[in-house]
Short mmCIF file of C-alpha atoms in Angstrom, two decimals:
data_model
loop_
_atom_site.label_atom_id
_atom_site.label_comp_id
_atom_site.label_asym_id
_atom_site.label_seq_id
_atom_site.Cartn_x
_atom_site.Cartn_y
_atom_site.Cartn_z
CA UNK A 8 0.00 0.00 0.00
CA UNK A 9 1.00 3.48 -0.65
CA UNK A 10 2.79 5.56 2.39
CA UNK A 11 2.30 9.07 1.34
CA UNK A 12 -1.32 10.28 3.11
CA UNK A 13 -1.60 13.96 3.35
CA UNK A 14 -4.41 16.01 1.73
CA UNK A 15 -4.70 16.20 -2.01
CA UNK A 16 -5.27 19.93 -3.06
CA UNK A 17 -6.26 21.00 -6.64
CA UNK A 18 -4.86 24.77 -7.98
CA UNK A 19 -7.97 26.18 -6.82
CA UNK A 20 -6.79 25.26 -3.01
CA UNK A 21 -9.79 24.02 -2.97
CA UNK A 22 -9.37 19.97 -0.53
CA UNK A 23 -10.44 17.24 -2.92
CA UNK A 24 -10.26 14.48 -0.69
CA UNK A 25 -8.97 15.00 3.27
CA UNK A 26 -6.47 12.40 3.98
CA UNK A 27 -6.62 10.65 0.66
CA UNK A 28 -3.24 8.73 -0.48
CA UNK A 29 -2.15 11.35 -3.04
CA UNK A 30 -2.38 10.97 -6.76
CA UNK A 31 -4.88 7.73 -6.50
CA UNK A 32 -7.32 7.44 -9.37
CA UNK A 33 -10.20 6.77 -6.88
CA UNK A 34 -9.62 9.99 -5.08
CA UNK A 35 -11.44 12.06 -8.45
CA UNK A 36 -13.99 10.16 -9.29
CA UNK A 37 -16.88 12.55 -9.90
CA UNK A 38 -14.81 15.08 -9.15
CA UNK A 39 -13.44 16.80 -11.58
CA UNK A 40 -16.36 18.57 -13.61
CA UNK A 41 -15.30 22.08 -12.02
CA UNK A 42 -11.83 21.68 -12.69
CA UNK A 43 -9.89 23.74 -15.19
CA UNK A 44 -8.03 22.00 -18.47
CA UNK A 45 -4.43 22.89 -17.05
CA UNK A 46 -5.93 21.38 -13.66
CA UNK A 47 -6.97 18.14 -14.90
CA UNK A 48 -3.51 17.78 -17.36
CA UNK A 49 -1.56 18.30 -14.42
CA UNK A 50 -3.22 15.60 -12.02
CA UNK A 51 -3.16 13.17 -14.99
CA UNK A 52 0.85 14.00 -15.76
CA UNK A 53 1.45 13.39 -11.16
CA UNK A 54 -1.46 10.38 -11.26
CA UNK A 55 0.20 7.77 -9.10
CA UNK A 56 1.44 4.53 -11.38
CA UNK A 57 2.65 1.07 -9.75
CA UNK A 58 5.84 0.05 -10.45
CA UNK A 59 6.69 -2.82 -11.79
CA UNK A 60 7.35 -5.06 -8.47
CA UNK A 61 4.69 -3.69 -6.89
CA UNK A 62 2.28 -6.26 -5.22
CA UNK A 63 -1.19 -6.22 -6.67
CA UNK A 64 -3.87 -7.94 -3.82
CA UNK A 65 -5.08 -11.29 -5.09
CA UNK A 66 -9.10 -12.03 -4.74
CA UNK A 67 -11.90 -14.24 -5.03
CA UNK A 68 -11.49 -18.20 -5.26
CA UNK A 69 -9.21 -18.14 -8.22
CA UNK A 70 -6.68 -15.81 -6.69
CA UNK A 71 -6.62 -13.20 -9.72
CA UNK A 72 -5.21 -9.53 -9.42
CA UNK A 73 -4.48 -6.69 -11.90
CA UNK A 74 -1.31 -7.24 -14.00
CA UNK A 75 0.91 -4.51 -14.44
CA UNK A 76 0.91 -5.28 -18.17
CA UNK A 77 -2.63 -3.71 -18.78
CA UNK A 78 -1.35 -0.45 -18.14
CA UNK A 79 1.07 -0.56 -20.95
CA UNK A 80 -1.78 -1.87 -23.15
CA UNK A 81 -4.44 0.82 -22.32
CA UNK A 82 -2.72 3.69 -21.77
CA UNK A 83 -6.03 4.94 -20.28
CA UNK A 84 -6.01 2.65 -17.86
CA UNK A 85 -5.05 3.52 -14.19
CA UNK A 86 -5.25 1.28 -11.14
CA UNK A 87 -6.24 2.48 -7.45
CA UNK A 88 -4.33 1.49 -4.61
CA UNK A 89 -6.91 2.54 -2.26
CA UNK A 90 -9.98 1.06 -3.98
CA UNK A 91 -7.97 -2.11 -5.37
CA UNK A 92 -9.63 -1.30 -8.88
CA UNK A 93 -8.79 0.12 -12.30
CA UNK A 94 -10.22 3.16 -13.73
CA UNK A 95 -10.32 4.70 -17.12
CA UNK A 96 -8.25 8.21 -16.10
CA UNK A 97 -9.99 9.61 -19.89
CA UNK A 98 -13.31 9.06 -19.06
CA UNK A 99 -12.95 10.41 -15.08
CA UNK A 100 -11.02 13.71 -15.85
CA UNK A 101 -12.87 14.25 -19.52
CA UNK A 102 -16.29 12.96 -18.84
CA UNK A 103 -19.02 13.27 -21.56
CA UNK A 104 -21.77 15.59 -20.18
CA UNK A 105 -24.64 12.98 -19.96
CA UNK A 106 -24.46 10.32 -17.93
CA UNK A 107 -26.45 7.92 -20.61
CA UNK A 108 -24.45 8.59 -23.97
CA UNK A 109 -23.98 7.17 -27.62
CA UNK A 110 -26.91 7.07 -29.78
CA UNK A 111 -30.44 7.07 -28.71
CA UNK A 112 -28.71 7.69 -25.05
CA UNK A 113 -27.94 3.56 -24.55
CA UNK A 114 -24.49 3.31 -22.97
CA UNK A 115 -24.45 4.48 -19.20
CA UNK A 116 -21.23 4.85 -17.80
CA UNK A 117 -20.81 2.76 -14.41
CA UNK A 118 -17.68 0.68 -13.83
CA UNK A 119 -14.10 1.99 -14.47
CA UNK A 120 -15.80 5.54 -14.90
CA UNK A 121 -17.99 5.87 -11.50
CA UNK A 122 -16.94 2.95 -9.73
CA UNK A 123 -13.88 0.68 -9.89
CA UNK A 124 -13.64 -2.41 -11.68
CA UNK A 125 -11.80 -5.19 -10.38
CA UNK A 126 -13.55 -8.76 -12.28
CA UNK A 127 -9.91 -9.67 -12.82
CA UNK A 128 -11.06 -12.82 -15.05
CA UNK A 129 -12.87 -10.74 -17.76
CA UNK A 130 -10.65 -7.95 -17.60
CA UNK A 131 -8.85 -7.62 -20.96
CA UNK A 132 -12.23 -8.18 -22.85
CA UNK A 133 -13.72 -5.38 -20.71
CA UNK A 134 -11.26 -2.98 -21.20
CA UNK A 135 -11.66 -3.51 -24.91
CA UNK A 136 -14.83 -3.44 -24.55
CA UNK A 137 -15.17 0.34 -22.96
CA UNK A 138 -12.41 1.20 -25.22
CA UNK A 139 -15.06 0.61 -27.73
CA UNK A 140 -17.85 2.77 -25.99
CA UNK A 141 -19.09 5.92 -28.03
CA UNK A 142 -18.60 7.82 -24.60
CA UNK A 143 -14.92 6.74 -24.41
CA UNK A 144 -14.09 8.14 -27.67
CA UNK A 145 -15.97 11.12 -26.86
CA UNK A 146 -14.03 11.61 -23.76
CA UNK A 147 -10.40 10.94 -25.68
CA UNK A 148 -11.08 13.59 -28.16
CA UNK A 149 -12.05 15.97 -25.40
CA UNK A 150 -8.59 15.29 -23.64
CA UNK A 151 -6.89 15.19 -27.00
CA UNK A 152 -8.97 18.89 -27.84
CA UNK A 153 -7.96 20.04 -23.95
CA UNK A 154 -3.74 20.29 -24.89
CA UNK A 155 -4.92 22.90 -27.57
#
């Protein structure tokens, strides 16, 4: 687990999170709607990354945990020490503005956008998956529109 607990503070001075382990994913979910472009790129340039020893927790029956590899292969992808979960870091610091998105309003966002996902066993097939989503690409062209 990560050592380094003090309060994270956006440029605003505004507290995010009181005594959240700084940098974590988890700590912005939902959170950064408010924040300025040059806010949101610099969280996402300080995000906190496992390195590659670090000790993912195993769970369930089978054992499984996140593999360090996934982050190399979805560059989106971020995993949360404190939650034990991955994230998409697009789709949490670019967020479309509806909730429901894609056409005729049929994707809702949910895990690895509002809440962590951690089904270890489907993981690679859900990550593709989202990758996929209409509101994912959304998102990456409003990050991609945000360094403009």
């Amino acid at each position: 687990m990560m050592e380094n607990v003090e309060e994270v503070k956006i440029h605003s001075s505004k507290t995010l999170l009181s005594k959240c382990v700084r940098n974590d994913v988890s700590c912005y979910v939902g959170k950064t709607v408010s924040m300025s472009n040059d806010e949101k790129l610099d969280i996402l340039d300080h995000l906190w990354i496992p390195n590659v020893s670090y000790n993912f927790p195993k769970s369930g029956k089978r054992n499984l945990k996140f593999q360090h590899s996934w982050l190399y292969e979805f560059k989106w992808l971020a995993y949360s020490d404190i939650e034990d979960g991955a994230y998409c870091k697009i789709c949490i610091f670019f967020p479309s503005p509806n909730i429901c998105v894609g056409k005729g309003s049929h994707e809702a966002t949910g895990r690895l956008v509002l809440d962590k996902y951690d089904h270890w066993k489907n993981a690679k097939e859900d990550f593709k998956k989202h990758e996929k989503t209409d509101y994912h690409k959304f998102n990456q062209l409003q990050e991609k529109m945000s360094y403009l």
